[in-house]
Tab-separated table of C-alpha atoms in Angstrom:
chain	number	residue	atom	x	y	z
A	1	UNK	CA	-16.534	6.043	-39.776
A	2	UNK	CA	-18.004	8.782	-37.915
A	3	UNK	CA	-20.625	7.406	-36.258
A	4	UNK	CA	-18.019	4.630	-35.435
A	5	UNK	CA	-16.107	8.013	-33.928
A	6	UNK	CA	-19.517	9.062	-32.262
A	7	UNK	CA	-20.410	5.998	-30.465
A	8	UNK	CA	-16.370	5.367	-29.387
A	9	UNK	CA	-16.859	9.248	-27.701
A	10	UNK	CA	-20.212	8.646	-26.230
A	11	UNK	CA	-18.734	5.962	-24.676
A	12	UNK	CA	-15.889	7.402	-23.243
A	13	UNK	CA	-17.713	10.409	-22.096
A	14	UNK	CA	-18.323	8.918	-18.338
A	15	UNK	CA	-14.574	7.721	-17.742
A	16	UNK	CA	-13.599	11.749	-19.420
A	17	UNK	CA	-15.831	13.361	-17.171
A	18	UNK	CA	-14.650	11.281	-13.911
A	19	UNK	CA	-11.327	11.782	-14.465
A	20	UNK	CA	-11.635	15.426	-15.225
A	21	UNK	CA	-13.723	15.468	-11.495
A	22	UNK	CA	-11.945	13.328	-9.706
A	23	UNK	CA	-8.265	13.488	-11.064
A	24	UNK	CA	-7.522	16.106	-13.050
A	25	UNK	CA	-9.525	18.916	-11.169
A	26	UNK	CA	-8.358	18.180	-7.216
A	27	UNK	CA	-4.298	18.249	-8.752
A	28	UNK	CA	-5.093	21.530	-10.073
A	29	UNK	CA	-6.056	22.558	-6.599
A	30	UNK	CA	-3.373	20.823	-5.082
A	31	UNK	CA	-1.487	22.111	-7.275
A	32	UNK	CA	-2.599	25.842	-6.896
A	33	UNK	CA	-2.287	25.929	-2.683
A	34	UNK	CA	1.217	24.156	-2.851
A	35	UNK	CA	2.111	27.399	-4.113
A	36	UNK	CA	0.160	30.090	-3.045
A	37	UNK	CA	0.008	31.708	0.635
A	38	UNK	CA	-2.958	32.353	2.740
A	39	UNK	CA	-3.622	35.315	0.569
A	40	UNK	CA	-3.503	33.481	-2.416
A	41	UNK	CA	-0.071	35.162	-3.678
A	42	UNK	CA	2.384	32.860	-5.386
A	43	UNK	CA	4.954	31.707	-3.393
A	44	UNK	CA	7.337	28.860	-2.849
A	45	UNK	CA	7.057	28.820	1.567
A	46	UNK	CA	4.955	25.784	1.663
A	47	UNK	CA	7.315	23.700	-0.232
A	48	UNK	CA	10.665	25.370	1.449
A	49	UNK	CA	9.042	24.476	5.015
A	50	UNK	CA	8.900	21.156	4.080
A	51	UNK	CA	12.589	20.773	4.029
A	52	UNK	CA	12.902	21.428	7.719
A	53	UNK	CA	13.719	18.081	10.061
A	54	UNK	CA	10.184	18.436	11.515
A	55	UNK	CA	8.899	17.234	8.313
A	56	UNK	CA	11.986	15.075	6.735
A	57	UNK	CA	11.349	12.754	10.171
A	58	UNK	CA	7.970	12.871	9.139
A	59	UNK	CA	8.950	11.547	5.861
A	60	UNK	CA	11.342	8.818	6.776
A	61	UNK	CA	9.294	7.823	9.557
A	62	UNK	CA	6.558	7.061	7.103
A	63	UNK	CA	8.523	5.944	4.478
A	64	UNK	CA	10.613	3.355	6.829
A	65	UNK	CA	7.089	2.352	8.575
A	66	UNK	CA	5.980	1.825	4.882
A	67	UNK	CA	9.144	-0.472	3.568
A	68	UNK	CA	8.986	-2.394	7.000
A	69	UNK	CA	5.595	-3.651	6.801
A	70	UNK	CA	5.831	-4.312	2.782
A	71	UNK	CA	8.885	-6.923	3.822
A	72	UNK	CA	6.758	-8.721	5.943
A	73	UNK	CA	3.783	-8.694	3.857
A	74	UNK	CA	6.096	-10.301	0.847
A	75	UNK	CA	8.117	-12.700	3.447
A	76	UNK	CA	4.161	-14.526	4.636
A	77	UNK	CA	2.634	-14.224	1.696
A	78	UNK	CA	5.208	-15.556	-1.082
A	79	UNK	CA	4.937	-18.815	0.953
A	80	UNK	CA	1.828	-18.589	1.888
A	81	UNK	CA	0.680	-17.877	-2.542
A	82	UNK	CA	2.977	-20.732	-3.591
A	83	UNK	CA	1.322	-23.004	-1.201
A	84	UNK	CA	-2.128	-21.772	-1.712
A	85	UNK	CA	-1.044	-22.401	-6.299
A	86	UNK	CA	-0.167	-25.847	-5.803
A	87	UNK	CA	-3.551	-26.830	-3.950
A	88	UNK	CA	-6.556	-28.002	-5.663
A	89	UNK	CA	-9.040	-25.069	-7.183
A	90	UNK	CA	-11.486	-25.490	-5.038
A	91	UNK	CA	-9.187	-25.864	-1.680
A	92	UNK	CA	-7.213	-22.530	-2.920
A	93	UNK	CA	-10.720	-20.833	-3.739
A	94	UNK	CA	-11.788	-21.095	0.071
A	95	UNK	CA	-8.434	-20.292	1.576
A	96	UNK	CA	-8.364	-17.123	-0.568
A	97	UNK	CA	-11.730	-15.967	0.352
A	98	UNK	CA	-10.939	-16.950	3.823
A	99	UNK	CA	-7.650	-14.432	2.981
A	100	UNK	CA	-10.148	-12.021	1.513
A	101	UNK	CA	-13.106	-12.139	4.485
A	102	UNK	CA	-11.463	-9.490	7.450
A	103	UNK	CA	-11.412	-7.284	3.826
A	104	UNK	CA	-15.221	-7.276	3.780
A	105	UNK	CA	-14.939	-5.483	6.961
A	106	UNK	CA	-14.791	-1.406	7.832
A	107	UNK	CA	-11.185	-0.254	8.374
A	108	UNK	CA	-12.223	0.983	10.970
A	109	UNK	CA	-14.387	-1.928	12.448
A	110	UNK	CA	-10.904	-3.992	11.952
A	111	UNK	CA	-8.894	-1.420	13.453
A	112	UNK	CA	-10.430	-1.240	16.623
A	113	UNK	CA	-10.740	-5.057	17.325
A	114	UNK	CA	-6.727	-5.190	17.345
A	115	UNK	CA	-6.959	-2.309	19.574
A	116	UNK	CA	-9.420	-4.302	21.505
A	117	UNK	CA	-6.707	-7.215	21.573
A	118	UNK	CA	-4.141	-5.595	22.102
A	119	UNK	CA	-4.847	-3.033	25.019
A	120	UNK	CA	-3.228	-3.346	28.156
A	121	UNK	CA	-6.749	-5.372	30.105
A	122	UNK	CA	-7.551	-7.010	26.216
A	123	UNK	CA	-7.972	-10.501	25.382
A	124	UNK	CA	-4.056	-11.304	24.552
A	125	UNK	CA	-2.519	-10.110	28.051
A	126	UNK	CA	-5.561	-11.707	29.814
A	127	UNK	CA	-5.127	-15.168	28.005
A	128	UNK	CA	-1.361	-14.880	28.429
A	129	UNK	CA	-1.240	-13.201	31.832
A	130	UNK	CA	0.680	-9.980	31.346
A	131	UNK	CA	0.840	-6.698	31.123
A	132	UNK	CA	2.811	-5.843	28.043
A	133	UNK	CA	1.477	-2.617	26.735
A	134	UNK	CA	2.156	-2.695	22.771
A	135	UNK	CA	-0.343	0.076	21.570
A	136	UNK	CA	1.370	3.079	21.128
A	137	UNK	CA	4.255	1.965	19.496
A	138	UNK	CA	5.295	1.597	16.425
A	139	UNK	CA	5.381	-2.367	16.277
A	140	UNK	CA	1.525	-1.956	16.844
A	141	UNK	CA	1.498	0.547	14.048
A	142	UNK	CA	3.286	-1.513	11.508
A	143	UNK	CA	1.663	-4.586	12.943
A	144	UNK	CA	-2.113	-2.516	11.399
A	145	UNK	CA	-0.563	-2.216	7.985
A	146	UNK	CA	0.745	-5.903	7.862
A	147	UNK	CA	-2.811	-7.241	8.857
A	148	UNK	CA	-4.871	-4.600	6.827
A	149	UNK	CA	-2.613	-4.957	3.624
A	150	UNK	CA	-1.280	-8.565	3.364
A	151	UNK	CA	-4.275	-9.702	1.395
A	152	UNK	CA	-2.652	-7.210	-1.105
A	153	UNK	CA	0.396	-9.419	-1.214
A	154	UNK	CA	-1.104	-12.602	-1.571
A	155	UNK	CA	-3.007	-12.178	-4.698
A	156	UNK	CA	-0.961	-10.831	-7.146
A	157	UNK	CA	1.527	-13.281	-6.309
A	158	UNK	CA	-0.403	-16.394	-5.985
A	159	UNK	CA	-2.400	-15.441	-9.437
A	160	UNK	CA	1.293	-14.750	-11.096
A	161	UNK	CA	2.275	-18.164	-10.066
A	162	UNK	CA	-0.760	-20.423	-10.474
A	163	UNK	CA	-0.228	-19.513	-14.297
A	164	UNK	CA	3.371	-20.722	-14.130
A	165	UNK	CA	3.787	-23.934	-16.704
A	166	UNK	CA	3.953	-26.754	-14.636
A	167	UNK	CA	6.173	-28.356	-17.318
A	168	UNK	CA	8.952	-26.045	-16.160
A	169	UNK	CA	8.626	-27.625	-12.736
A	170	UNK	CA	8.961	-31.262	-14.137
A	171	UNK	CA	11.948	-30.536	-15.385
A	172	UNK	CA	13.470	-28.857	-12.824
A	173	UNK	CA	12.539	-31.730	-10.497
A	174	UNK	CA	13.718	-34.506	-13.327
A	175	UNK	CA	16.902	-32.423	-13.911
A	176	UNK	CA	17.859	-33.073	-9.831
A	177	UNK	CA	16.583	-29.675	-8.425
A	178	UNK	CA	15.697	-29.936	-5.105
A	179	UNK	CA	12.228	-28.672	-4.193
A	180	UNK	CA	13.922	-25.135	-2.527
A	181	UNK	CA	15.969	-25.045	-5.222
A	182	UNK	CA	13.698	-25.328	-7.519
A	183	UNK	CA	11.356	-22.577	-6.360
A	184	UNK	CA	14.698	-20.251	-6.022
A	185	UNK	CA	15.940	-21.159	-9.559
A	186	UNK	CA	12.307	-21.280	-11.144
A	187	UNK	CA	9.252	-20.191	-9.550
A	188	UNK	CA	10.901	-16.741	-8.033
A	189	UNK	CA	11.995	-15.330	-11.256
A	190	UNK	CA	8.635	-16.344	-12.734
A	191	UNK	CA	7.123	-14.948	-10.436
A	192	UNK	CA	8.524	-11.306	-10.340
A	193	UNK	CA	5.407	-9.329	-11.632
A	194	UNK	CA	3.273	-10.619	-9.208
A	195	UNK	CA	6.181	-9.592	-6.459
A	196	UNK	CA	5.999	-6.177	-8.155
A	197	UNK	CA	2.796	-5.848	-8.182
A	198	UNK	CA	1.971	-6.601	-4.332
A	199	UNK	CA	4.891	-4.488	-3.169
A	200	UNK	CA	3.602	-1.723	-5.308
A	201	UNK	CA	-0.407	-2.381	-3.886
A	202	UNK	CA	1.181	-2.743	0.151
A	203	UNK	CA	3.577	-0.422	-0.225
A	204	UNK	CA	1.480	2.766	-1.879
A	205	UNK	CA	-1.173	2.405	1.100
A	206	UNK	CA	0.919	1.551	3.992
A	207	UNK	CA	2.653	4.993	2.926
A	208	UNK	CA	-0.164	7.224	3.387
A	209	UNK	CA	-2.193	5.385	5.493
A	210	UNK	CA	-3.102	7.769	8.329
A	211	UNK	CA	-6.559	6.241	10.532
A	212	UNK	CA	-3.785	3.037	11.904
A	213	UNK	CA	-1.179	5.160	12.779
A	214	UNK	CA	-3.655	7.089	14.774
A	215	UNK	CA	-5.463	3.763	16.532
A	216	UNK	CA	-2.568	1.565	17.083
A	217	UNK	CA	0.381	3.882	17.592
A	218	UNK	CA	-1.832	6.194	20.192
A	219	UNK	CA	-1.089	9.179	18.045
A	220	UNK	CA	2.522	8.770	19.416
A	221	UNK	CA	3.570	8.808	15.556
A	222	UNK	CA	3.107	11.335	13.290
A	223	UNK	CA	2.872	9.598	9.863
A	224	UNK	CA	1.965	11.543	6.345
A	225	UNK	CA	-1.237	11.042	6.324
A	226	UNK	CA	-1.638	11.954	10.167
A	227	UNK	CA	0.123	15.072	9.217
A	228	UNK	CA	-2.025	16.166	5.825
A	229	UNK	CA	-5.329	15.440	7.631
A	230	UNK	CA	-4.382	17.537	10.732
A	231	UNK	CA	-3.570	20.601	8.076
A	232	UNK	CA	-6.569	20.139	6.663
A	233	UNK	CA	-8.903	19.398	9.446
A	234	UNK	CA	-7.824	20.878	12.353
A	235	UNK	CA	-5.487	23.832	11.204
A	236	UNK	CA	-7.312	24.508	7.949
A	237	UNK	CA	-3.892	25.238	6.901
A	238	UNK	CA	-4.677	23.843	2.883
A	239	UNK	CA	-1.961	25.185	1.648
A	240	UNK	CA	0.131	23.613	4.010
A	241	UNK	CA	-1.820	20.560	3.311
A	242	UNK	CA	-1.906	20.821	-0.251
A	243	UNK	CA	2.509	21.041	-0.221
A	244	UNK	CA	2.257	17.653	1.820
A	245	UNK	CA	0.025	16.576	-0.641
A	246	UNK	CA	1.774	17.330	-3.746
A	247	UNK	CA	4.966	15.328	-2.222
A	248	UNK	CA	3.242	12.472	-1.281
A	249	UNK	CA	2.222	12.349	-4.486
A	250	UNK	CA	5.370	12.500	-6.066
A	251	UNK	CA	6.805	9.936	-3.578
A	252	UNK	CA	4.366	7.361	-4.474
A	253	UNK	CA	4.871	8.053	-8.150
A	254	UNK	CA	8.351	7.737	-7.654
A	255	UNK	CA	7.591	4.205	-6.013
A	256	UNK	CA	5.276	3.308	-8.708
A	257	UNK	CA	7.814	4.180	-11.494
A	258	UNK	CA	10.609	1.779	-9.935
A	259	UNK	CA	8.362	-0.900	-9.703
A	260	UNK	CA	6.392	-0.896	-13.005
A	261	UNK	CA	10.432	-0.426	-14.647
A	262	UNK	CA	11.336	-3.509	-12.428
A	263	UNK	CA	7.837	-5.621	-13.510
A	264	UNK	CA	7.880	-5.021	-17.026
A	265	UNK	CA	10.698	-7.267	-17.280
A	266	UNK	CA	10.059	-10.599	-17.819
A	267	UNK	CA	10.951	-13.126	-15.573
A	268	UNK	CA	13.948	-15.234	-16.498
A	269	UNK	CA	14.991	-18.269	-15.288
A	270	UNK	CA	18.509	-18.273	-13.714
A	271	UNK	CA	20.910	-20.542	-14.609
């Protein structure tokens, strides 16, 4: 028993000792300049400057920039996961890794080819003859979180529904249900943790993404992430920077909590 309690510890010494590094000790810091001044005296300013309508439009901005591109994400990539489950396996294995290849790429790298395209002299005004300028606004911005996070999207859904009984689907289709209907009545609510899931994986990045906001929206919009890394970087204002932090944090726990409530419930079918 206790060298079964020996080797159990050894082995969890390496994921202890990350998280202590990596989790446990930068929320303590957060934790301790959310509330402290310059001087390192306790005090509650950071937080109450947060509450001004500087940084509330900060906060919906990003938050609304956030829900936006998650709704696209889910409204290409639910049709494009149920077609990509009812191919062959080694059809949908190329198509995903097709879906997975920009991913292999820098950010960055990615970012600035759509700037590249979509620049006033780039390849998509000069092909269509125009002279639309879209950088710098925030279609372009939520157009960089669509195309960085959809792959996100696809996955979890398309795994969730490949495993779907294909019995259930017989029956709907010998019972009269039409093929929409079917995929409404059936495959949706089947198909709810993998919904859950990509929402939560699009939605969580897309929130405090900062580098696309930057690129595409021509630093016209101040996002969350533009915002922290500006008190950090350029103001060395951390605690500041640690307040913004600390409610991004809680924001995306927030978001996490609804989902995982909403995707532990098994999918029903609905009569």
């Amino acid at each position: 028993m206790r060298a079964g309690s020996l080797r159990r510890s050894v082995a969890a010494a390496p994921h202890l000792v990350w998280s202590v590094l990596f989790i446990i000790a930068p929320f303590l810091f957060i934790l301790y300049y959310s509330f402290t001044d310059k001087d390192g005296s306790f005090s509650f300013s950071n937080i109450a400057d947060l509450f001004t309508w500087d940084y509330l439009s900060i906060f919906l901005r990003s938050i609304s920039f956030a829900v936006i591109a998650t709704f696209i994400c889910l409204l290409i990539a639910y049709p494009l996961a149920y077609a990509l489950s009812r191919m062959k396996a080694h059809t949908q294995g190329v198509l995903i890794m097709l879906i997975m290849l920009p991913m292999w790429m820098n950010l960055l790298i990615r970012t600035y080819c759509w700037m590249n395209l979509l620049e006033t002299n780039g390849l998509i005004n000069t092909l269509l003859g125009t002279d639309i300028t879209f950088l710098g606004t925030g279609g372009a911005v939520v157009l960089g979180m669509v195309y960085n996070f959809l792959p996100y999207m696809v996955l979890p859904i398309c795994t969730v529904i490949s495993k779907i009984d294909k019995s259930l689907l017989d029956a709907a289709d010998d019972l009269g249900c039409s093929p929409v209907r079917t995929v409404v009545k059936v495959v949706l609510p089947l198909s709810l943790s993998g919904v859950i899931s990509g929402i939560t994986m699009v939605f969580v990045p897309s929130i405090s993404t900062f580098y696309i906001s930057q690129k595409m929206g021509g630093g016209s919009f101040d996002l969350i992430g533009d915002t922290i890394e500006r008190q950090f970087m350029a103001n060395t204002n951390y605690n500041m920077g640690a307040a913004l932090s600390l409610i991004l944090m809680i924001i995306v726990l927030i978001s996490m909590a609804v989902m995982n409530r909403f995707g532990n419930e098994e999918g029903e079918i609905i009569a």
